[in-house]
mmCIF file of C-alpha atoms in Angstrom:
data_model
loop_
_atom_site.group_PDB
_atom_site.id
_atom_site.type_symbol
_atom_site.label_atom_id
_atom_site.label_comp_id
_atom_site.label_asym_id
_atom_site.label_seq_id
_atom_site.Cartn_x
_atom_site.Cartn_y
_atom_site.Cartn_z
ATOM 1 C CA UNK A 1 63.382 87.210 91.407
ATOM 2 C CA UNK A 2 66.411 89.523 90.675
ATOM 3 C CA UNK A 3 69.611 88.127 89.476
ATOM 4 C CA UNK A 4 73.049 88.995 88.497
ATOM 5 C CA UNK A 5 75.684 87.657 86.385
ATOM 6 C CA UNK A 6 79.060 87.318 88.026
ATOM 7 C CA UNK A 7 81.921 88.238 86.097
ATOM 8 C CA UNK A 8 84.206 85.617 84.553
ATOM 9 C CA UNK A 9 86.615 84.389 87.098
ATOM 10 C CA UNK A 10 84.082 85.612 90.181
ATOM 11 C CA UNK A 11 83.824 83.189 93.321
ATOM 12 C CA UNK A 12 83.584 83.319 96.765
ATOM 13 C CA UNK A 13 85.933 85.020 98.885
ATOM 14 C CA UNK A 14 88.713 83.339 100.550
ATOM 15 C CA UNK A 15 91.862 81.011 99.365
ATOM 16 C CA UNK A 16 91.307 79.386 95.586
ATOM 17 C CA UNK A 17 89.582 76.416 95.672
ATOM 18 C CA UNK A 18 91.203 72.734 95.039
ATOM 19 C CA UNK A 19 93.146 72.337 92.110
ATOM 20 C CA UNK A 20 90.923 68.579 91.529
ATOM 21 C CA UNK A 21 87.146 69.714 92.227
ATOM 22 C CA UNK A 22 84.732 66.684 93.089
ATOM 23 C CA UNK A 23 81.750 66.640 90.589
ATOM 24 C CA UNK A 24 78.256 65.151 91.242
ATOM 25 C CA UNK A 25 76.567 64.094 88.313
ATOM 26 C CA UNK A 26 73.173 63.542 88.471
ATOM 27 C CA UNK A 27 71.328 60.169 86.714
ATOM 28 C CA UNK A 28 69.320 61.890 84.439
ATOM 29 C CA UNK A 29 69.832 60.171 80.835
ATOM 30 C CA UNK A 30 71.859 62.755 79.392
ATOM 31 C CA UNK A 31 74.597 63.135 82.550
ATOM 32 C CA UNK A 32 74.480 59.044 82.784
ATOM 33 C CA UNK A 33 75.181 58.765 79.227
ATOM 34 C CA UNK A 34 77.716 61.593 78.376
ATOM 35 C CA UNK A 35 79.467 61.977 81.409
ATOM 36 C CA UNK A 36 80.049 58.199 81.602
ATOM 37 C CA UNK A 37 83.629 58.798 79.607
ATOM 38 C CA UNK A 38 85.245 62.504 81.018
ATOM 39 C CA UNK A 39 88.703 62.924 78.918
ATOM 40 C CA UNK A 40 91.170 63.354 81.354
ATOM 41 C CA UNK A 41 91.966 67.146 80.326
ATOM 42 C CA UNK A 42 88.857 68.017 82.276
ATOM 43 C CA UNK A 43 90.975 67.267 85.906
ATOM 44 C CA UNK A 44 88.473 66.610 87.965
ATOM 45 C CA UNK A 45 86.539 63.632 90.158
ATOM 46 C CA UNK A 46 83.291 62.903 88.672
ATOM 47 C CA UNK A 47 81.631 60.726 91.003
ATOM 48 C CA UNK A 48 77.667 59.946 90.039
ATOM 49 C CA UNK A 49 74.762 59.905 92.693
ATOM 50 C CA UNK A 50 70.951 60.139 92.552
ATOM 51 C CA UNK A 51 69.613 63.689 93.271
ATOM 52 C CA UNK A 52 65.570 62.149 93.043
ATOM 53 C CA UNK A 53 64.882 63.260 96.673
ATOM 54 C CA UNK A 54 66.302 65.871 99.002
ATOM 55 C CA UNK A 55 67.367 62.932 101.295
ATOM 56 C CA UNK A 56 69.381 61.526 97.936
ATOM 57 C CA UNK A 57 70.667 64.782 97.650
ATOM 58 C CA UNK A 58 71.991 65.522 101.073
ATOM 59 C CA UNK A 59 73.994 61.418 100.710
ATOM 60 C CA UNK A 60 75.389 62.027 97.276
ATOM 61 C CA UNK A 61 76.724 65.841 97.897
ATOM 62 C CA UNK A 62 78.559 65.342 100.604
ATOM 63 C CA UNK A 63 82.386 66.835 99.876
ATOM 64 C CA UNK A 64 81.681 67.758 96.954
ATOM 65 C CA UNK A 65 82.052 71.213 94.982
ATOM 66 C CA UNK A 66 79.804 71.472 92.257
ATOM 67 C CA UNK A 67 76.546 69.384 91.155
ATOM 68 C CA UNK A 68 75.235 69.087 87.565
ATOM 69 C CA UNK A 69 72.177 67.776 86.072
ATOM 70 C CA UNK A 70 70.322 68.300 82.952
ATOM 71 C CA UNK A 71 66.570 67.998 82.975
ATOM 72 C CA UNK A 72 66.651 66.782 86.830
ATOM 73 C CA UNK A 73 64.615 69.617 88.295
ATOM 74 C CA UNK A 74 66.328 70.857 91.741
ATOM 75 C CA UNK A 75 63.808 72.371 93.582
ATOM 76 C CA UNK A 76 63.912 74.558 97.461
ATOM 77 C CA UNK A 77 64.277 71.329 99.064
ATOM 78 C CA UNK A 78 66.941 69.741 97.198
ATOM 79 C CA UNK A 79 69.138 72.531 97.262
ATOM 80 C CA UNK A 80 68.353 73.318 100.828
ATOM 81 C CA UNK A 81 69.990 69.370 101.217
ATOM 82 C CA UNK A 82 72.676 70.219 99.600
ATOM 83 C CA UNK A 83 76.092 69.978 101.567
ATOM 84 C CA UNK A 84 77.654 73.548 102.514
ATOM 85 C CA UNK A 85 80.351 72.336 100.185
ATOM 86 C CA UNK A 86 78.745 73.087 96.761
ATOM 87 C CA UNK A 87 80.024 76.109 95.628
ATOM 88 C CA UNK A 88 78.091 75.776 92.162
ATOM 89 C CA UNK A 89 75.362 73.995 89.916
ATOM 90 C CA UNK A 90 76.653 73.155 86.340
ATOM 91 C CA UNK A 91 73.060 73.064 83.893
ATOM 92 C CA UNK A 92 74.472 71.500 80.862
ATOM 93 C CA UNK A 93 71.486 73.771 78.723
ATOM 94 C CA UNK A 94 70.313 76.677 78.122
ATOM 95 C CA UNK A 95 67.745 77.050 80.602
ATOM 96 C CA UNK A 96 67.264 78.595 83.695
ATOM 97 C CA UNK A 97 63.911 76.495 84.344
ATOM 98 C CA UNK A 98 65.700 73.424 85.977
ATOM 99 C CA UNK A 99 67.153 74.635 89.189
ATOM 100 C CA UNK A 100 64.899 76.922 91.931
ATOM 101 C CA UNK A 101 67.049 80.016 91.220
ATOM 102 C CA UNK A 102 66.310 81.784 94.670
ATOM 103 C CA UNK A 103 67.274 78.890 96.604
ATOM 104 C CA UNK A 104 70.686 78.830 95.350
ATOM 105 C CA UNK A 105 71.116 82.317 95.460
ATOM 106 C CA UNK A 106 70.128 81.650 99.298
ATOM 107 C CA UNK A 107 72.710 79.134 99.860
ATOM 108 C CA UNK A 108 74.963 81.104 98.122
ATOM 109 C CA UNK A 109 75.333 78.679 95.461
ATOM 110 C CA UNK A 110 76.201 80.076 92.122
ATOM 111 C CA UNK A 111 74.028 78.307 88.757
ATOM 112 C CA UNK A 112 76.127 77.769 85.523
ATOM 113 C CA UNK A 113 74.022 77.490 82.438
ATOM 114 C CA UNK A 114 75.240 77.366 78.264
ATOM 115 C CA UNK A 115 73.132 79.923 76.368
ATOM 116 C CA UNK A 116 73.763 79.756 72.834
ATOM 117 C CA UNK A 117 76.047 75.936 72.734
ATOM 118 C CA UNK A 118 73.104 74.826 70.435
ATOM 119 C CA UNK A 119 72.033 77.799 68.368
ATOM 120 C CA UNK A 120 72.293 76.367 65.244
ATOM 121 C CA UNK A 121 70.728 72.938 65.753
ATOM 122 C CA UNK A 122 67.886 74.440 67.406
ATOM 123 C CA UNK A 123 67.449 77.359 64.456
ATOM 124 C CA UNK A 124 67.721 74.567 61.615
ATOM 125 C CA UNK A 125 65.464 71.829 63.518
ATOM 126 C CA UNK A 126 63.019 74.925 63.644
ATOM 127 C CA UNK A 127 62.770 75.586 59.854
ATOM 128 C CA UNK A 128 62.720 71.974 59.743
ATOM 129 C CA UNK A 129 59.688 71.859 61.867
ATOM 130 C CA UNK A 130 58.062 74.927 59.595
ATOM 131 C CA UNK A 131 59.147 73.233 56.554
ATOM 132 C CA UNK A 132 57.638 69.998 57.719
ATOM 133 C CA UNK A 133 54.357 71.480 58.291
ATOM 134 C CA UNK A 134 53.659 74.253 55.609
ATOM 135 C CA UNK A 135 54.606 71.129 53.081
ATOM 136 C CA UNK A 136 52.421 68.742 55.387
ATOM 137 C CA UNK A 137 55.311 65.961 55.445
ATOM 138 C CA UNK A 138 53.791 63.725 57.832
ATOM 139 C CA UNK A 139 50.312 63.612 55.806
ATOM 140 C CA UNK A 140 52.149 63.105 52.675
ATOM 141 C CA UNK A 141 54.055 60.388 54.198
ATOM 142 C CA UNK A 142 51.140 59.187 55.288
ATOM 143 C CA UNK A 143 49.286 58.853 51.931
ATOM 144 C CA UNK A 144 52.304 57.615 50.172
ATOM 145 C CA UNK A 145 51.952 54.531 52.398
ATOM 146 C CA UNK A 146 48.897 53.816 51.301
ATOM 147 C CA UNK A 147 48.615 55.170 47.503
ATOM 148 C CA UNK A 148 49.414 57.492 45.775
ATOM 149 C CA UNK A 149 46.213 58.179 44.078
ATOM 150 C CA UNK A 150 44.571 60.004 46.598
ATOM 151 C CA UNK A 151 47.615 62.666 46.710
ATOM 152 C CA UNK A 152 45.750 65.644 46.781
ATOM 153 C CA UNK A 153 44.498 64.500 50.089
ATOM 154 C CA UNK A 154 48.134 65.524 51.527
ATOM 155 C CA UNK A 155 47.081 69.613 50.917
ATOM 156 C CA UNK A 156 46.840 72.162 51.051
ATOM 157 C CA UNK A 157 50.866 72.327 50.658
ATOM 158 C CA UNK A 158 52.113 75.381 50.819
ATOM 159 C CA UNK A 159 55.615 77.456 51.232
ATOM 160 C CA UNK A 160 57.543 79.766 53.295
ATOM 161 C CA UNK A 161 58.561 81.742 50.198
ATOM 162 C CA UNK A 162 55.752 84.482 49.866
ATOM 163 C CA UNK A 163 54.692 83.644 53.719
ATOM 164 C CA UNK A 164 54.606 86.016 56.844
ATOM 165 C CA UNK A 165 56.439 84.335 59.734
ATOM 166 C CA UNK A 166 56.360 85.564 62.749
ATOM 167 C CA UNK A 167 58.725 85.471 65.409
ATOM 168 C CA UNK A 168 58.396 85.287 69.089
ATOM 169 C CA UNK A 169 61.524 86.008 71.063
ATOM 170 C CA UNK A 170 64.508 87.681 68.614
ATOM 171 C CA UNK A 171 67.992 86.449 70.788
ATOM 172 C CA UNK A 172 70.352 84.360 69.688
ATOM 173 C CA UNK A 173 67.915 81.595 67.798
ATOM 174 C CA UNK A 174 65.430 83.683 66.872
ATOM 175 C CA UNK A 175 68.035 85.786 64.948
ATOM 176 C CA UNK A 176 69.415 82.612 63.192
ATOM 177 C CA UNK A 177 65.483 81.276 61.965
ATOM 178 C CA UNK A 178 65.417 84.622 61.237
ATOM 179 C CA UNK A 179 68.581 84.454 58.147
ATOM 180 C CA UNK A 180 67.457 81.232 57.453
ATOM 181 C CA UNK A 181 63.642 81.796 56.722
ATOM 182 C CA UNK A 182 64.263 85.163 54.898
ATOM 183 C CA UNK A 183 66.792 82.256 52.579
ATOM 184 C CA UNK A 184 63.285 81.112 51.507
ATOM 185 C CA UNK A 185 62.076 84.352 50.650
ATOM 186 C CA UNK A 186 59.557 84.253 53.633
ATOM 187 C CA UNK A 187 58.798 88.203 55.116
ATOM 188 C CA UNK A 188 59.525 88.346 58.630
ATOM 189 C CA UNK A 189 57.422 90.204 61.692
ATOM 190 C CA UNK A 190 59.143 89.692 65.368
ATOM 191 C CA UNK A 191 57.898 90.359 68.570
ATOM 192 C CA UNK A 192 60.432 91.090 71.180
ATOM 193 C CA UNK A 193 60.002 93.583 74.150
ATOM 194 C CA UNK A 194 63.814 93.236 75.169
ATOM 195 C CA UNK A 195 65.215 94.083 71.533
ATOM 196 C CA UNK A 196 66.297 97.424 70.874
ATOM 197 C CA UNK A 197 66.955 96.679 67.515
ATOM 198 C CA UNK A 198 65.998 94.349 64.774
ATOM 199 C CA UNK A 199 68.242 92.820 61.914
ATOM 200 C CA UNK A 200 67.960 93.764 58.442
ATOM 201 C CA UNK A 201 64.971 92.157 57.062
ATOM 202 C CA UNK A 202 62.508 91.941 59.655
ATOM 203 C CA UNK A 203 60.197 94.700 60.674
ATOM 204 C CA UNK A 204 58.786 94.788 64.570
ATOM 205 C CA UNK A 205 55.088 94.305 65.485
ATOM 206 C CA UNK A 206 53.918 96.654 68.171
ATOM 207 C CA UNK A 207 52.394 93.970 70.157
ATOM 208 C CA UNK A 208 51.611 90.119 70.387
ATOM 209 C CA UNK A 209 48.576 90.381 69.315
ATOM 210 C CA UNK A 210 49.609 92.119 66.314
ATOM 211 C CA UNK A 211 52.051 89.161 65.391
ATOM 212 C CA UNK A 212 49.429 87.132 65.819
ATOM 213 C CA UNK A 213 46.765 88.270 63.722
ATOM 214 C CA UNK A 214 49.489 88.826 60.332
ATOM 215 C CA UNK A 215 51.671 86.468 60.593
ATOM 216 C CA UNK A 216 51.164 82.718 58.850
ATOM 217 C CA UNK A 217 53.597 81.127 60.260
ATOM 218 C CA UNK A 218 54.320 81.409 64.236
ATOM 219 C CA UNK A 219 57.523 80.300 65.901
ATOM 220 C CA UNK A 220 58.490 80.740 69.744
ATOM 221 C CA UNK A 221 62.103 81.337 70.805
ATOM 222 C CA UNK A 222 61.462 82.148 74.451
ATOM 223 C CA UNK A 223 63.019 80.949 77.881
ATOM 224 C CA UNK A 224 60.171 79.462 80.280
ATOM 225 C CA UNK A 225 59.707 82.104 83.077
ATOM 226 C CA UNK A 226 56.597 83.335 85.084
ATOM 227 C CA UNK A 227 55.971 86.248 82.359
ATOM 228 C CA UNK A 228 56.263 83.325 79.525
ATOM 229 C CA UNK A 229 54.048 80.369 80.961
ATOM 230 C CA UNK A 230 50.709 80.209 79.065
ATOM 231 C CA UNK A 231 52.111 83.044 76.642
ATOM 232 C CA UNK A 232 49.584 81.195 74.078
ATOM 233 C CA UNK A 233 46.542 80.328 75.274
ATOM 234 C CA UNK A 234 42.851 80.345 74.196
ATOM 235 C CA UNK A 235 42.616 84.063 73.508
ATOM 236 C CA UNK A 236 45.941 84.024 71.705
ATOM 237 C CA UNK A 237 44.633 81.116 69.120
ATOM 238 C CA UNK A 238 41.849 83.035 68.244
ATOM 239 C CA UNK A 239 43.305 85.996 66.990
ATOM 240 C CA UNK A 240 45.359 83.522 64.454
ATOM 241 C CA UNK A 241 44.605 82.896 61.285
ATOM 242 C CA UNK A 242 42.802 79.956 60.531
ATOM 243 C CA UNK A 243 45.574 78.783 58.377
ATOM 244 C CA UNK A 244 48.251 79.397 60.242
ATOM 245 C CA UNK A 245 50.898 77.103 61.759
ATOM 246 C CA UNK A 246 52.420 76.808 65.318
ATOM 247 C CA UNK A 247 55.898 75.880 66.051
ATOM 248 C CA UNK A 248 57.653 75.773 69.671
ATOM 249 C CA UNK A 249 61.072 74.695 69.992
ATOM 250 C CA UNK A 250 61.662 76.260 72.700
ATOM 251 C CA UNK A 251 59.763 75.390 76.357
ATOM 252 C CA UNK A 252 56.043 73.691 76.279
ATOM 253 C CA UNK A 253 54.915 75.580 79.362
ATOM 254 C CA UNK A 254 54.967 78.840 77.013
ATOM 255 C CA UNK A 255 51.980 77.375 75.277
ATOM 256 C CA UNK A 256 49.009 76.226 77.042
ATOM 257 C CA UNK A 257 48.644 72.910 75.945
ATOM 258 C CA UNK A 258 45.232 72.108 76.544
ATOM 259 C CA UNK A 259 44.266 75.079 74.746
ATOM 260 C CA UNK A 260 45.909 74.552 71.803
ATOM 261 C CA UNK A 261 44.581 71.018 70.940
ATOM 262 C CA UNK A 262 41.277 72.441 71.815
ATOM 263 C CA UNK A 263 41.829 75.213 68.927
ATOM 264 C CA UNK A 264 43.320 72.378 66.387
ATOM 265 C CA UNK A 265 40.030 70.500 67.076
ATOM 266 C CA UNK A 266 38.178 73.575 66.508
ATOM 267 C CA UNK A 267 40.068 74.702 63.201
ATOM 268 C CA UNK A 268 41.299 77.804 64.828
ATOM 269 C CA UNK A 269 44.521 77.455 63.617
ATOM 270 C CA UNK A 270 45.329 74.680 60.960
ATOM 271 C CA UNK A 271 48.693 73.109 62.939
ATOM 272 C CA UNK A 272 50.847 73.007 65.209
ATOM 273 C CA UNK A 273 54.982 71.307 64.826
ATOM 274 C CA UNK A 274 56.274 70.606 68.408
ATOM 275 C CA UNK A 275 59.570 69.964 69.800
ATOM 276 C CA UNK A 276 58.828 70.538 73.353
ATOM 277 C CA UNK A 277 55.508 69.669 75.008
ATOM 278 C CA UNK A 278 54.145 70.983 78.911
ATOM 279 C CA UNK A 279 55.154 67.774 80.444
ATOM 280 C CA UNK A 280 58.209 65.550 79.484
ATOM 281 C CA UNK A 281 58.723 63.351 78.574
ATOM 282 C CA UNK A 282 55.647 62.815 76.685
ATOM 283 C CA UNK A 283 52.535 60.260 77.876
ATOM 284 C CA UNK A 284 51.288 58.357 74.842
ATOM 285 C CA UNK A 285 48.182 59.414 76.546
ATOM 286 C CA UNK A 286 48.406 63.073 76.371
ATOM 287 C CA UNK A 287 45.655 64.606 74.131
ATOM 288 C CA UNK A 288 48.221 66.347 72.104
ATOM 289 C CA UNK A 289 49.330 63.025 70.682
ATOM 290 C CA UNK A 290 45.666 62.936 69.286
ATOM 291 C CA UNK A 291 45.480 66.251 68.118
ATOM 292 C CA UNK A 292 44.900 66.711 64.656
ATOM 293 C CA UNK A 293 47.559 68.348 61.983
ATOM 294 C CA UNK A 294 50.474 68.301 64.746
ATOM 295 C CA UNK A 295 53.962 66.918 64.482
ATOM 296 C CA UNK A 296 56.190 66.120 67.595
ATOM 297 C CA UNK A 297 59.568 65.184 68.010
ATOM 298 C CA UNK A 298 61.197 64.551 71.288
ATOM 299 C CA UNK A 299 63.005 67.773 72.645
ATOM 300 C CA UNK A 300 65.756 67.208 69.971
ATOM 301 C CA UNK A 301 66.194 70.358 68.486
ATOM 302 C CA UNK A 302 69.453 70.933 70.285
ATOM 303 C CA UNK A 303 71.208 67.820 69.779
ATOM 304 C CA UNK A 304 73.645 67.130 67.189
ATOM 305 C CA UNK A 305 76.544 65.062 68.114
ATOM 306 C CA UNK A 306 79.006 68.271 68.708
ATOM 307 C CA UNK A 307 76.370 70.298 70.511
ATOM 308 C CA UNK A 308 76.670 66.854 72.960
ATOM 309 C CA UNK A 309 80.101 67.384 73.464
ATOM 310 C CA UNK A 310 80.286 71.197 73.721
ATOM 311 C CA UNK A 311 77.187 70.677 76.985
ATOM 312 C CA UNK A 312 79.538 68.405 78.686
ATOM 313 C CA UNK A 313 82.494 69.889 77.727
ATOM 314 C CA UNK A 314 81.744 73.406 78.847
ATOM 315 C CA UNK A 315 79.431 72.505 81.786
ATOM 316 C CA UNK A 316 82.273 70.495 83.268
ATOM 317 C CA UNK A 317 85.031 72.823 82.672
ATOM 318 C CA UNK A 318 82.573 76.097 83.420
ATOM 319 C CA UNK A 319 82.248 74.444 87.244
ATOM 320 C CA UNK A 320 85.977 73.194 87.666
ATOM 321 C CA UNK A 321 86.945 77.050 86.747
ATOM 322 C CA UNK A 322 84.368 78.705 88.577
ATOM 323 C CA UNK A 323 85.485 76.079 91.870
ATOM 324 C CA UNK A 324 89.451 76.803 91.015
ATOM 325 C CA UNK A 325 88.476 80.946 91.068
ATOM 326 C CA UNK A 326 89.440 80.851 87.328
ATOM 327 C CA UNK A 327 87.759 82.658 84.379
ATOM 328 C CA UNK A 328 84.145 81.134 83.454
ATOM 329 C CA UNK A 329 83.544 81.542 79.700
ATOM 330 C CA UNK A 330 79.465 80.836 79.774
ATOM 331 C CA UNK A 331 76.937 82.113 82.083
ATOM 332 C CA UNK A 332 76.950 82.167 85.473
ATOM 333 C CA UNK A 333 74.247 83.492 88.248
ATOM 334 C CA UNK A 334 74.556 84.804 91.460
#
């Protein structure tokens, strides 16, 4: 599907809209937690209701001008219950994933996202992620807990400086692992169709499977659309080295999951550090909890404490503007 950005300020036509917009917040954890206190400079009524079902949906939208969620996915159906009211849907990330895009564009219901609120947490807890596995942290922790004499056990251990690392995706946090791995003295290859130019310091493979086949370490920094899903599957694993590490902080779909922990079990590649998995949250179950040489955390690459406040903050005064016909300073599709 086609979109557009609308301009800062754009809404629909006709007389401003009320100077006190009604909210929805959805009951995802984030929006329960972080929207439970709104300072009062936001000036709006932030009411919560349960958008689970299209029936929930259609009862907890009713009057109101704007909805926001966070990792609530609102598909056809629940928009198509929306009430004609809803002039916009706030995503408090950076995302476009969450919300069936060509539905709202249908109702004529504009989607807010926040690219770049977390660009640095996400860059750093992606070194962190390399870092942890070139150096093999959770092995070495591992060991330490049980004696030190077998040490060696922990290796190889290796280091960015010297290494190749590759980069999938060159925007706004793929430019900032970039300044922070070439810190380390690690050499840089990127792979980004969209990118007409390339920092300093980083040269531009010709094509995936180029990346692929020099680089040692391999990070994704890629939005989750139909041309991303399964980026990295079987085929892709194969051209790796068989030393080379894996590390997605961005969406799991780009990865095929199954595939990779089939090419950990094989040796085809010698790791993988996670921050996102296919299906969230995580089952305890999932053969990637099993898989051998990974390291997960829970989709916490973008949180720090600020980042928190700058998703509700902007989400909540992006909607209230966009409702009021006043300038919008993030993102906003038609």
């Amino acid at each position: 599907m086609s979109t557009k950005e609308r301009k800062p300020g754009d809404s629909r036509p006709g007389s401003p809209g009320p100077s006190r917009p009604v909210v929805v917040s959805g009951r995802g954890e984030f929006t329960v937690k972080v929207f439970a206190d709104v300072p009062p400079e936001h000036d709006i009524e932030l009411r919560s209701g349960s958008l689970a079902t299209p029936e929930d949906v259609r009862a907890s939208t009713q009057g109101a001008d704007a909805v926001v969620v966070d990792y609530e996915f609102l598909s056809a159906d629940h928009i198509a219950a929306m009430s004609d009211s809803v002039k916009i849907i706030g995503y408090s990330g950076t995302g476009l994933d969450v919300v069936d895009l060509e539905a709202a564009r249908a109702r004529n219901i504009a989607v807010l996202y926040l690219p770049g609120f977390a660009t640095e947490e996400v860059a750093e807890h992606t070194v962190a992620l390399m870092l942890a596995g070139v150096r093999r942290l959770r092995r070495a922790d591992q060991v330490a807990r049980t004696g030190w004499g077998e040490w060696r056990s922990a290796g190889p251990l290796r280091t960015l400086n010297g290494a190749t690392v590759g980069l999938i995706g060159l925007g706004r946090i793929g430019s900032g692992v970039l300044r922070r791995v070439r810190a380390f003295g690690a050499e840089v290859v990127a792979y980004d169709p969209d990118a007409t130019e390339l920092p300093e310091g980083c040269r531009r493979a010709g094509s995936l499977d180029e990346l692929l086949r020099a680089a040692d370490v391999i990070s994704l920094q890629v939005p989750l659309t139909e041309q991303t899903r399964g980026l990295l599957g079987e085929r892709e694993f194969q051209l790796m080295k068989p030393d080379s590490l894996l590390v997605n902080a961005s969406r799991g779909g780009v990865i095929d999951e199954r595939a990779l922990v089939d090419a950990l079990e094989r040796g085809d590649i010698s790791g993988a550090c996670l921050d996102v998995v296919e299906q969230e949250p995580l089952d305890p179950a999932a053969p990637i909890t099993r898989a051998p040489n990974t390291l997960l955390t829970p989709h916490v690459a973008w949180y720090s404490p600020a980042a928190e406040r700058r998703s509700r903050d902007h989400t909540l005064n992006g909607v209230a503007a966009f409702v009021r016909g006043e300038p919008v300073r993030f993102g906003v599709l038609a």
